[in-house]
Coordinates of C-alpha atoms in Angstrom, one line a residue:
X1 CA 22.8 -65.9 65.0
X2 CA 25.9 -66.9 67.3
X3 CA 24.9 -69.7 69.4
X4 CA 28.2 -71.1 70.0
X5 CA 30.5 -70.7 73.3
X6 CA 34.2 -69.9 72.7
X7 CA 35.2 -73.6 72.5
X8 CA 32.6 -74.3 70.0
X9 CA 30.1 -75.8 72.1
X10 CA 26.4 -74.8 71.7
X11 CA 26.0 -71.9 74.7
X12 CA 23.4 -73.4 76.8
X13 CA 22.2 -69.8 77.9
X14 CA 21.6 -68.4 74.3
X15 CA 18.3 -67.1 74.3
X16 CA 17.5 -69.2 71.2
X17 CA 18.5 -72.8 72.5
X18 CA 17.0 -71.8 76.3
X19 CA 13.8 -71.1 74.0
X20 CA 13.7 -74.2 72.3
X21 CA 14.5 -76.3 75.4
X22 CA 11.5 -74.9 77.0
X23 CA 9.1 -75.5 74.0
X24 CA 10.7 -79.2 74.0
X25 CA 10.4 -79.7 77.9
X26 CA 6.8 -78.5 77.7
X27 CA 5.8 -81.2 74.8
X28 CA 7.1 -83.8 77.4
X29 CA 5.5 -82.8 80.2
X30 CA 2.3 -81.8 78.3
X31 CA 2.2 -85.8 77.1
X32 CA 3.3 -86.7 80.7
X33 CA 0.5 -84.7 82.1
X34 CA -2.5 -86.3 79.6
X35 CA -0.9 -90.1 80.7
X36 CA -1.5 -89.1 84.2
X37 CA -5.1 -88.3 83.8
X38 CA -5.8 -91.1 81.5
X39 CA -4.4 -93.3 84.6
X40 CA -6.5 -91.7 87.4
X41 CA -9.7 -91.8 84.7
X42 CA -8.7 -95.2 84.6
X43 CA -8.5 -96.5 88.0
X44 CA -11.3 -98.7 88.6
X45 CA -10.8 -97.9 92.8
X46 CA -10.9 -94.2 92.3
X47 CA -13.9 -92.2 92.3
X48 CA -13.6 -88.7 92.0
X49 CA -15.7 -85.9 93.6
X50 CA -16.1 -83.9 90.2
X51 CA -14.8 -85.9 87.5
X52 CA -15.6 -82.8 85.2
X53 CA -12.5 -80.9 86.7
X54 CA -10.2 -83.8 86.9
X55 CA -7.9 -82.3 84.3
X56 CA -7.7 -79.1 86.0
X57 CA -7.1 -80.9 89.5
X58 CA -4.7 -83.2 88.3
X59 CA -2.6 -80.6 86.5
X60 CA -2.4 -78.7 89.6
X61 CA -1.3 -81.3 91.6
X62 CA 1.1 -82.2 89.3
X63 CA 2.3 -78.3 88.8
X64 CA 3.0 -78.4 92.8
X65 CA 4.7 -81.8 92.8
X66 CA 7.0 -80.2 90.3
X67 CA 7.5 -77.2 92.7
X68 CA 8.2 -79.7 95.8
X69 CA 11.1 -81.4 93.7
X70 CA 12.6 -78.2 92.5
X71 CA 12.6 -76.9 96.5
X72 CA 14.7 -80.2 97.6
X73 CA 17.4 -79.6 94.2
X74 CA 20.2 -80.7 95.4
X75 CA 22.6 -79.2 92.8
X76 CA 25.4 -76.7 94.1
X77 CA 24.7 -73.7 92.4
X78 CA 27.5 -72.5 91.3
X79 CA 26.5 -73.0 87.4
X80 CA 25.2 -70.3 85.7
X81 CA 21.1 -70.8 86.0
X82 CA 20.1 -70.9 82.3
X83 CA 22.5 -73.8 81.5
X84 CA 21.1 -75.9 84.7
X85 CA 17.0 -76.0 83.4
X86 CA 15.5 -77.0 86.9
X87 CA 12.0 -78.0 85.6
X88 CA 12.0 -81.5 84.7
X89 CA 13.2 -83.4 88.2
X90 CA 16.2 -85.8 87.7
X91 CA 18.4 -88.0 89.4
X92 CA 20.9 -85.2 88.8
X93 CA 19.1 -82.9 91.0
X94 CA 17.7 -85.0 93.2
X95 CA 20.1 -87.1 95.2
X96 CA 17.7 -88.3 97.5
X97 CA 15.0 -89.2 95.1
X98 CA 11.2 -87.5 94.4
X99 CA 9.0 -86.6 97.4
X100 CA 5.4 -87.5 96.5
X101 CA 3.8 -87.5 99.7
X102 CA 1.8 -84.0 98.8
X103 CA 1.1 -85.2 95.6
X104 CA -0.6 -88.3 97.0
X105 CA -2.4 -85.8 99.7
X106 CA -3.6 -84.3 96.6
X107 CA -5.5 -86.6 94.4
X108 CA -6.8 -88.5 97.4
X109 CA -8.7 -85.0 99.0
X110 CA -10.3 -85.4 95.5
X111 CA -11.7 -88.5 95.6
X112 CA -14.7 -89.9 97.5
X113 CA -14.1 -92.0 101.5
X114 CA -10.6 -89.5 100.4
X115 CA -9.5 -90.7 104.0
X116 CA -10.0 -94.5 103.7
X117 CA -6.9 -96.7 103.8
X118 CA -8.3 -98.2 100.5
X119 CA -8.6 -94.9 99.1
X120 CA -4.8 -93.6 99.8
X121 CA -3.6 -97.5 99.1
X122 CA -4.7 -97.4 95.4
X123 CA -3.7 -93.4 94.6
X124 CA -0.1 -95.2 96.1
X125 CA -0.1 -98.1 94.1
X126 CA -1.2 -95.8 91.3
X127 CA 1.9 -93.6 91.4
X128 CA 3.9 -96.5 91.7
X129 CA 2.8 -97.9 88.6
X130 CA 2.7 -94.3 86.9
X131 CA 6.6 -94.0 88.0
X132 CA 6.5 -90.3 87.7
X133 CA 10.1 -89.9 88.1
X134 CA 11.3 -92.3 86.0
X135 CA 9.1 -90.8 83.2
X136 CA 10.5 -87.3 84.0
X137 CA 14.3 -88.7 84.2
X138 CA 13.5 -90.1 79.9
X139 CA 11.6 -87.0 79.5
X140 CA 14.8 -84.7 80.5
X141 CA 17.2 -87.1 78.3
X142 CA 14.9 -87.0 75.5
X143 CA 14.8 -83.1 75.6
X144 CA 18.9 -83.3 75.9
X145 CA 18.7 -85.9 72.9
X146 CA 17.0 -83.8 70.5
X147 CA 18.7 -80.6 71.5
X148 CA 22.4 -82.0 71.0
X149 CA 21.1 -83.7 67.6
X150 CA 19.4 -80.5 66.3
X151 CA 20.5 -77.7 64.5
X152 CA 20.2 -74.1 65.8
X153 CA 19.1 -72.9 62.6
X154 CA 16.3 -75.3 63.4
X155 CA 15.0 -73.9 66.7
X156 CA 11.6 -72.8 66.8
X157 CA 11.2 -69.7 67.5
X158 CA 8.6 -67.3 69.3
X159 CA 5.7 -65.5 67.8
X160 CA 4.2 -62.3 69.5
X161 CA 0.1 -61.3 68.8
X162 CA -1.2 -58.6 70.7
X163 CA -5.4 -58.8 71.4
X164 CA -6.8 -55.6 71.7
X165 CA -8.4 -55.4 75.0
X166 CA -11.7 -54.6 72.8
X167 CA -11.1 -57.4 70.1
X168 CA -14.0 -60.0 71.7
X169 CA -14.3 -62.4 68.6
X170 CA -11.4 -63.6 68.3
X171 CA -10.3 -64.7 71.8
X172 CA -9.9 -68.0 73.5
X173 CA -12.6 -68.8 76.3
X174 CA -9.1 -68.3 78.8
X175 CA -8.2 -65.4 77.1
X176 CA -11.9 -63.6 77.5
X177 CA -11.3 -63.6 81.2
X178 CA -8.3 -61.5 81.0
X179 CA -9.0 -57.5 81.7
X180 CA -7.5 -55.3 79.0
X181 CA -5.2 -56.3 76.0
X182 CA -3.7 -60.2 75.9
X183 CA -0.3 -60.8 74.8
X184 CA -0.3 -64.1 73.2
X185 CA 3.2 -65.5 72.8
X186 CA 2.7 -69.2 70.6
X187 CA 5.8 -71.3 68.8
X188 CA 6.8 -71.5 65.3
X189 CA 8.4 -74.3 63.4
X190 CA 10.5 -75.2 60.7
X191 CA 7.7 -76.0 57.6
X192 CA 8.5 -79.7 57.9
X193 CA 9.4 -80.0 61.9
X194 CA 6.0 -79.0 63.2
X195 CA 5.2 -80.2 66.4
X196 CA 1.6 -78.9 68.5
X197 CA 2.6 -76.4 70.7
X198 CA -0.5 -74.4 72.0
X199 CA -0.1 -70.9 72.7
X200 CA 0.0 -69.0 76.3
X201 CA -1.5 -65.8 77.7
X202 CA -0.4 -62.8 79.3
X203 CA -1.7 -60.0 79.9
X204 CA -0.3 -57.0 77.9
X205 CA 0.4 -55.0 80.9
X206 CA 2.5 -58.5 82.4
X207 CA 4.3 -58.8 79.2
X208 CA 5.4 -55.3 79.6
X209 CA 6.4 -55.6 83.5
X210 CA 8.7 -58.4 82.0
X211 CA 10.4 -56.2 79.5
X212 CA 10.8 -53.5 82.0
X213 CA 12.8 -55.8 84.2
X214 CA 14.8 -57.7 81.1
X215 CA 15.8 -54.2 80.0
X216 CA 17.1 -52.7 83.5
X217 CA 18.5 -56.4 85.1
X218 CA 19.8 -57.9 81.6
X219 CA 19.9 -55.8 78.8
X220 CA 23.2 -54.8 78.6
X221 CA 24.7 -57.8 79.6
X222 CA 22.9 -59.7 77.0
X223 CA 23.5 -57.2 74.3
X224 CA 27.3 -57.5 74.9
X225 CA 27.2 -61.0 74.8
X226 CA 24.6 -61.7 72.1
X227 CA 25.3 -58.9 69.6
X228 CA 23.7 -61.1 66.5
X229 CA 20.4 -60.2 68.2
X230 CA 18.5 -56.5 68.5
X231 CA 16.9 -56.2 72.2
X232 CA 13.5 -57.1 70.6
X233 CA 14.5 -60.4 69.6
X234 CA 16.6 -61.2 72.8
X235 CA 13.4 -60.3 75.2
X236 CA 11.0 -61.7 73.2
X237 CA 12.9 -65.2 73.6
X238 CA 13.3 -64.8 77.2
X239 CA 10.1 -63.6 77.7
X240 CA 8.5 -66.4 75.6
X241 CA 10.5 -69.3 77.7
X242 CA 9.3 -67.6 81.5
X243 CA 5.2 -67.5 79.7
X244 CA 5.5 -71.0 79.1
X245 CA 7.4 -72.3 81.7
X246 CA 4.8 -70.6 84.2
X247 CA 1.6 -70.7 81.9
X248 CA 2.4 -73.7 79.7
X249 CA 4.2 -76.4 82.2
X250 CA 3.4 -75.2 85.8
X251 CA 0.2 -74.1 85.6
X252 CA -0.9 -73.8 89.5
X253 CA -2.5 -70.8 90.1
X254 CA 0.1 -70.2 93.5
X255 CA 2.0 -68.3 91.3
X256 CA -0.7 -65.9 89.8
X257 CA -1.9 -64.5 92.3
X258 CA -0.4 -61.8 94.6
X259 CA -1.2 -61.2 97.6
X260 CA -2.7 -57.3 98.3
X261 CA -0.1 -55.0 96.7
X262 CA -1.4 -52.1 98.3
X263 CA 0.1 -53.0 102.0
X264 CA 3.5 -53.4 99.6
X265 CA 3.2 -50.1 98.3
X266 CA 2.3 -49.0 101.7
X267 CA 4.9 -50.5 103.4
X268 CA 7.1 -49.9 100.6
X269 CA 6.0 -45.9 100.9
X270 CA 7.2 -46.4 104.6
X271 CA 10.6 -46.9 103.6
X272 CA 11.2 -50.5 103.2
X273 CA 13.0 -52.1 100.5
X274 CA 9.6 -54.5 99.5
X275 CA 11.1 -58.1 98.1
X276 CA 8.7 -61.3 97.8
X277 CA 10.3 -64.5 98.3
X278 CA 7.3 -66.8 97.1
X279 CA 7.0 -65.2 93.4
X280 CA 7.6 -65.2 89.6
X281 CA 8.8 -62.8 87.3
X282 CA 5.3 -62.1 86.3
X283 CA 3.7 -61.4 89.9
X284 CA 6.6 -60.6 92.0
X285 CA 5.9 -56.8 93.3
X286 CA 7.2 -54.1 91.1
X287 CA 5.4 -51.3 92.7
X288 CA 6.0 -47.9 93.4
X289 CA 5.9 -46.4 96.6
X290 CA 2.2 -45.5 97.8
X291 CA 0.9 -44.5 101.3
X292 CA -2.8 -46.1 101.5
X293 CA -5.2 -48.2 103.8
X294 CA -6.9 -51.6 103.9
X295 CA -10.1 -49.5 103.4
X296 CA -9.7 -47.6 100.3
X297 CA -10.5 -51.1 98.1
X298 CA -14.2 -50.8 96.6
X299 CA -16.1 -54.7 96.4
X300 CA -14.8 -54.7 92.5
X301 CA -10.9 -53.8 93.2
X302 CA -12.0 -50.1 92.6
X303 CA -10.3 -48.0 94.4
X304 CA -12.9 -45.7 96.2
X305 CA -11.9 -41.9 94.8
X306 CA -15.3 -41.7 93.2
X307 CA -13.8 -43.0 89.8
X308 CA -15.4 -46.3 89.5
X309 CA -12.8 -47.1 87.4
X310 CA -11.5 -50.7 88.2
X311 CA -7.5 -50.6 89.2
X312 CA -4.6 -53.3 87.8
X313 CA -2.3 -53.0 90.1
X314 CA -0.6 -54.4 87.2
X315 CA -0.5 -50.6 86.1
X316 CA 1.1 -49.6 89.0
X317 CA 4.7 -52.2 88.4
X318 CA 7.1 -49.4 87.1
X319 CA 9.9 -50.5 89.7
X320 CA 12.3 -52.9 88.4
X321 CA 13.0 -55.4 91.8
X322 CA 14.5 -58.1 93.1
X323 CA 12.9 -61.3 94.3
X324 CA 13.3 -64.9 94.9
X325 CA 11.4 -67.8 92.5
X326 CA 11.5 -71.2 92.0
X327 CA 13.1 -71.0 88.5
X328 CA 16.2 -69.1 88.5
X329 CA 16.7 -70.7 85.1
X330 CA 14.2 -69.1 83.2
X331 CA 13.9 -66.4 86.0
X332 CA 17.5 -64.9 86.5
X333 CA 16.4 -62.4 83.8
X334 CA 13.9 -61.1 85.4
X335 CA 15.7 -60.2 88.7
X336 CA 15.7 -64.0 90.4
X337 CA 17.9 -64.0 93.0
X338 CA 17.4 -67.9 92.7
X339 CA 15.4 -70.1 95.6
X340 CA 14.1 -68.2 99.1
X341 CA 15.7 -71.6 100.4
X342 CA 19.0 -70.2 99.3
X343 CA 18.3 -66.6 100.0
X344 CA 20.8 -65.0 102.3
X345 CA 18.9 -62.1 104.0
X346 CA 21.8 -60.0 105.0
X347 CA 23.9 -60.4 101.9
X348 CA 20.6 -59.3 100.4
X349 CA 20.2 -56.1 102.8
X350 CA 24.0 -55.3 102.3
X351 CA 24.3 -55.5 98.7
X352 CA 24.7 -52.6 96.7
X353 CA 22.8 -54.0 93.4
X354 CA 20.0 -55.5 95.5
X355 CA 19.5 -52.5 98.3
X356 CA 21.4 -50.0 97.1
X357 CA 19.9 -47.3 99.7
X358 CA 20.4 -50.0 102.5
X359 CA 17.0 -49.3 103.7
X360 CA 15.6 -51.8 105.6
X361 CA 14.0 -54.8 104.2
X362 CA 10.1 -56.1 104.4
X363 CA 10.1 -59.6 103.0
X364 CA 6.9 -60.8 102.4
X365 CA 5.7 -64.9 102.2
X366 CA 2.8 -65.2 100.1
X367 CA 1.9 -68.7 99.8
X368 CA -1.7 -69.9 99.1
X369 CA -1.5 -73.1 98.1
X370 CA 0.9 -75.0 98.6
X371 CA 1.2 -77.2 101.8
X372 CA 4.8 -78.4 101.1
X373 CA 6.5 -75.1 99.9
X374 CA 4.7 -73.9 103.4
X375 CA 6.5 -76.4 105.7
X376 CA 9.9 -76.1 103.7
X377 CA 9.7 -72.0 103.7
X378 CA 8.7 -71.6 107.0
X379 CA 11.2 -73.9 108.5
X380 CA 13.9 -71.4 106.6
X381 CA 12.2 -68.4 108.0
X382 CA 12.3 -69.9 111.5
X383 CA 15.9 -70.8 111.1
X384 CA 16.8 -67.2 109.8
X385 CA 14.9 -65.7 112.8
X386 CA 17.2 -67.2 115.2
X387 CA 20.1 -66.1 113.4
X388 CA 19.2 -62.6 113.8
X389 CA 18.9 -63.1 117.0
X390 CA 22.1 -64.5 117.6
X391 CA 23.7 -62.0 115.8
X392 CA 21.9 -59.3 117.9
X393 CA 23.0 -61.1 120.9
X394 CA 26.6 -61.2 119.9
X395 CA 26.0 -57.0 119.5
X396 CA 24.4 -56.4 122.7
X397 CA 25.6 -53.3 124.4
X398 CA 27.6 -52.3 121.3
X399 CA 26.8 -48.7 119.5
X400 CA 27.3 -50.0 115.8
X401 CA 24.0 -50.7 114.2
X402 CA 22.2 -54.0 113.6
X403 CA 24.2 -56.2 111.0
X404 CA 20.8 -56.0 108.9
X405 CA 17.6 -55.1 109.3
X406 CA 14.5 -57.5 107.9
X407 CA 10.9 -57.9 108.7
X408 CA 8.2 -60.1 107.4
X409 CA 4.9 -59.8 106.1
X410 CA 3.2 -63.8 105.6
X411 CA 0.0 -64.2 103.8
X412 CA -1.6 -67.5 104.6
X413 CA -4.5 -69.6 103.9
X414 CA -6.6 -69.8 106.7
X415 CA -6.3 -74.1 106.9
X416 CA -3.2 -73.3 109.1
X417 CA -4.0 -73.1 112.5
X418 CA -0.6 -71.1 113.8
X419 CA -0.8 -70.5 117.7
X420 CA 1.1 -66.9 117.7
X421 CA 1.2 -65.0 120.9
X422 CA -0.6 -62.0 120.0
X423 CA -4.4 -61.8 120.1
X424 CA -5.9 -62.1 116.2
X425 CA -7.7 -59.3 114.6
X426 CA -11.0 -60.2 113.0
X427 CA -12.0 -58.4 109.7
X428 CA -15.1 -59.4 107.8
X429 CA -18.0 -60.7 110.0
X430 CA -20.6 -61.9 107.1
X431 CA -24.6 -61.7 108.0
X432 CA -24.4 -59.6 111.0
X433 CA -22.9 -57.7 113.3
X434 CA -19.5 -57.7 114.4
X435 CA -18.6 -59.6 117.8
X436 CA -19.7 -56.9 120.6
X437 CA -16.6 -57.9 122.8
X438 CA -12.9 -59.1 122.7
X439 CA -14.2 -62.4 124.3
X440 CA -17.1 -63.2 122.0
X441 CA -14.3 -62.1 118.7
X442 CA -12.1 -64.7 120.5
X443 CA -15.0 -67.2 120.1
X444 CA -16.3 -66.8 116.8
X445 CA -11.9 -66.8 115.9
X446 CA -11.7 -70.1 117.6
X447 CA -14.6 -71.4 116.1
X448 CA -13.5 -70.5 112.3
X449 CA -9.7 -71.5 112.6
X450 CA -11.3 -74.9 114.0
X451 CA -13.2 -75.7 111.1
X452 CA -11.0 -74.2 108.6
X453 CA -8.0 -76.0 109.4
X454 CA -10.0 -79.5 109.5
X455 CA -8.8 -79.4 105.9
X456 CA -5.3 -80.4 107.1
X457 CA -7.1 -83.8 108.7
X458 CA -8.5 -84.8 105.9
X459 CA -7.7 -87.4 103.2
X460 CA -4.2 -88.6 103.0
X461 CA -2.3 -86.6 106.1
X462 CA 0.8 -85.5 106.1
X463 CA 2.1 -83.9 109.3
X464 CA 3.5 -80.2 109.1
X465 CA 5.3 -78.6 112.4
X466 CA 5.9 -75.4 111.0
X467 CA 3.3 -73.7 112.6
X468 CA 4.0 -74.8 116.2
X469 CA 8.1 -74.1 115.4
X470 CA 7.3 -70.5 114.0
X471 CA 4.9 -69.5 117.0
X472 CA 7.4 -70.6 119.4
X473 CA 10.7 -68.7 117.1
X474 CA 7.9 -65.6 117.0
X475 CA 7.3 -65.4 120.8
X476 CA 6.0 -62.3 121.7
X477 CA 9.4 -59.9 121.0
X478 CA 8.5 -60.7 117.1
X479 CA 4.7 -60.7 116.1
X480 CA 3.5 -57.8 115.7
X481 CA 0.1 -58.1 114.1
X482 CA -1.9 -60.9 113.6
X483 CA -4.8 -60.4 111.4
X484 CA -7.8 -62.9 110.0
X485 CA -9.8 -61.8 107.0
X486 CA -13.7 -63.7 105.8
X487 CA -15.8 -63.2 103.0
X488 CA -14.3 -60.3 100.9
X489 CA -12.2 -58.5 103.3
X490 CA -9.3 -59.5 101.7
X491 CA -8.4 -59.7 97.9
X492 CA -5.8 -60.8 96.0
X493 CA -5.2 -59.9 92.3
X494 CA -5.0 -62.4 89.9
X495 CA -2.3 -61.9 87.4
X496 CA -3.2 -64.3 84.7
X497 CA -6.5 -62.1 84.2
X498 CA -5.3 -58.8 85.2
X499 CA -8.4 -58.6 87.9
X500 CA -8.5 -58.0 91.6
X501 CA -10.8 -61.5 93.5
X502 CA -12.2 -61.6 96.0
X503 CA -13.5 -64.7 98.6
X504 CA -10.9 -66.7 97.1
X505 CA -10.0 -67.9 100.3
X506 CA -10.3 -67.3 104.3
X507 CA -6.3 -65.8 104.8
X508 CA -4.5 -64.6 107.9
X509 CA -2.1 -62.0 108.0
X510 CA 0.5 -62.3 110.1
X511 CA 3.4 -59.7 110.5
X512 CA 7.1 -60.0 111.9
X513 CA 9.4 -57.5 113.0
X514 CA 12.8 -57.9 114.1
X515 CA 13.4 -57.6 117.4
X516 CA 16.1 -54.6 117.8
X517 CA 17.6 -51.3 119.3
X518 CA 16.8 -48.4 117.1
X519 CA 15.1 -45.5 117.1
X520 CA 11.2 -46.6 117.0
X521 CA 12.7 -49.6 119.5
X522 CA 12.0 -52.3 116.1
X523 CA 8.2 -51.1 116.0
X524 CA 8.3 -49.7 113.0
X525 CA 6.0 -52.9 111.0
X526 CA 3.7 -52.5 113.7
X527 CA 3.2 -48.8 113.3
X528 CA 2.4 -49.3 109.4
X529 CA 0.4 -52.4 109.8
X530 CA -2.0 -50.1 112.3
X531 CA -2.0 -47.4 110.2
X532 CA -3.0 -49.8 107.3
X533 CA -5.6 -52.0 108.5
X534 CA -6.3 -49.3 111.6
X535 CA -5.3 -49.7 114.5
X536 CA -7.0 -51.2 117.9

């Protein structure tokens, strides 16, 4: 197996050695992420709301940390993205240093008095003692270390068992919550190098959306320039590094769920080119085209045509396509373009291997969680916004088409309070009837937002002025729907268990279309959101 570059060196993209990075990367962070929890456990000052779920909180907090650092990389980009691995934050990356004000936002919502200065003093002091960077910074040259000082023929490598989705017994409590057949992807080692390295979970149908889009974005590439391995082998290896990057070290459920695929295939049935910049290989949409409605989703994900059969839309990802994620390195296989903070929209439209049929482009913002990622994303956004406008401008009164074309579909929790100028749409009154007039809808809206978004004012604050900026970029010449969904009116599916949820949380809708002179005179989002969610 040729693991070599032309001059000799070890080639820090081979499949093999990208492998055994990740497996080494994730034994760091997993030991990094137990020393964490030991220290909040620890803390004589803290005093946590549910001690129980500690580990789960803390390793999510900890997942988006990682996720904050890797949006403020301050690397060029000009290497090739599997020899730059951009999970462990350095020094190298990070010229300015670490930014740990959500993380400290995080533990403290979790602890009791979370807003008290005492509170947010000692989760500080904690962190400071903790030195999370520094640990990262030896964990990264450790990984380096033992890569440089082992040989290849020493690499673990990945094992593949498939779960039958009626094989019960011998699943893992996780595992039992995934829909259908599991592909469990675990490491092996050399008989005397054996390290613990649990195993992660996909579901079968995910594994084989990722080997749909190795084989149509990398496969001949790869094959040309690794010839030592059969396709099997190279996907498995790639495949293996992205389920443990996303499963094994980030583990934050941001990334596994997506928001409703059937507006994408909708929209995407319309004749959009449908790209999500918030996404991973695994839930990035995939989907083929499909006209439908908000309506036709039964309480169980079922779609109502009398089957009762419960629907993946896992089963629907046939279309290999382009997105943007937050790990190019392990990503770029997959069809990364690389960070939606680096994503240039109308290269993107104009491009011949990205939009070959230069349709227009519906780029959608799905972004539960994550508080940060929000202000950093939607700061872009705003900022491309008023370049198209500006380019418009500079076109005004000229017959040639619209350098691009690019609306926007954003799926938001409901904490955000953003001030658009359109009227919101209520869907999914619980216990009762709905409002009886615009003015009373208005109320009960006000109401909701008011006492959702007092999430954002508690524990350790950290101001955010995206919502204010985008509402102002939006004006009325952009936003063209504006949509809040309660209870179970609006579902996401959950990739990691194959299943459609429901009442995960209170979202808002919010579409975007770019204001120009064409045919429909730029209403074309509107049109499809009505016809989707109905119009009024």
């Amino acid at each position: 197996m040729k693991r070599h570059g032309v001059d000799g060196d070890l080639d820090p993209a081979h499949p093999a050695l990208c492998f055994h990075r990740e497996v080494l990367t994730f034994l760091k962070w997993a030991a990094i992420r137990r020393d964490f929890l030991e220290a909040l456990q620890a803390s004589p000052r803290l005093h946590f709301l549910e001690p129980r779920k500690l580990w789960r909180h803390s390793q999510e907090a900890l997942g988006k940390w990682v996720l904050s650092q890797v949006a403020r990389d301050t690397r060029s980009g000009t290497e090739e993205p599997a020899a730059s691995p951009s999970f462990l934050p350095t020094r190298a990356t990070l010229s300015g240093g670490t930014y740990d004000e959500q993380l400290i936002r995080d533990i403290s919502l979790k602890c009791e008095d979370s807003g008290s200065a005492e509170v947010v003093a000692e989760v500080k002091a904690l962190l400071a003692r903790f030195n999370l960077s520094q640990r990262c910074e030896d964990a990264a040259a450790a990984v380096l270390r033992e890569l440089s000082s082992t040989s290849p023929s020493m690499y673990c490598v990945p094992s593949l068992r498939i779960i039958d989705a009626a094989e019960e017994r011998s699943r893992t409590a996780s595992q039992r919550r995934v829909q259908g057949s599991v592909a469990e992807i675990s490491a092996q080692w050399p008989k005397h190098a054996r390290h613990s390295c649990p195993p992660v979970s996909l579901p079968l149908l995910a594994y084989k959306k990722l080997e749909m889009c190795y084989t149509h974005f990398s496969e001949t590439a790869e094959a040309k320039r690794y010839p030592r391995l059969d396709h099997d082998s190279r996907f498995l290896l790639r495949a293996a590094a992205v389920a443990l990057r996303y499963e094994g070290c980030l583990a934050t459920g941001s990334l596994q769920l997506c928001a409703d695929t059937r507006l994408k295939q909708h929209l995407h049935a319309a004749g959009y080119h449908v790209m999500d910049l918030c996404a991973s290989p695994i839930n990035a949409y995939m989907g083929s085209p499909k006209a439908g409605s908000h309506s036709t989703l039964g309480e169980d994900g079922c779609e109502d045509e009398g089957s009762g059969k419960e629907a993946s839309a896992l089963e629907a990802e046939n279309t290999p396509n382009h997105f943007c994620s937050a790990f190019p390195d392990t990503d770029c296989y997959f069809g990364s373009l690389g960070s939606a903070l680096q994503f240039d929209v109308e290269a993107a439209y104009n491009s011949l291997e990205v939009n070959p049929e230069k349709k227009p482009l519906l780029l959608t913002l799905d972004v539960p969680y994550d508080e940060d990622i929000c202000e950093r994303l939607f700061s872009r956004l705003v900022r491309d916004m008023q370049c198209a406008e500006g380019k418009m401008a500079m076109q005004q009164g000229k017959p040639s088409p619209p350098p691009y074309i690019a609306d926007y579909v954003l799926v938001l929790p409901l904490w955000w309070d953003v001030p658009m100028q359109r009227r919101k749409r209520l869907f999914g009154v619980a216990g009762g009837a709905p409002p009886s007039s615009e003015e009373e809808e208005q109320k009960l809206l006000d109401a909701v937002v008011k006492e959702r978004s007092a999430i954002l004012h508690c524990g350790y604050i950290v101001p955010y002025e995206w919502p204010q900026h985008l509402a102002k970029a939006a004006g009325k010449s952009w936003v063209c729907f504006d949509g809040v969904f309660l209870g179970d009116s609006y579902k996401y599916f959950c990739t990691a268990t194959n299943k459609w949820l429901q009442g995960v949380t209170a979202a808002e809708v919010i579409g975007l279309s770019q204001p120009r002179a064409d045919a429909d005179g730029g209403h074309w989002l509107e049109t499809q959101l009505a016809a989707f969610y109905g119009g009024q």
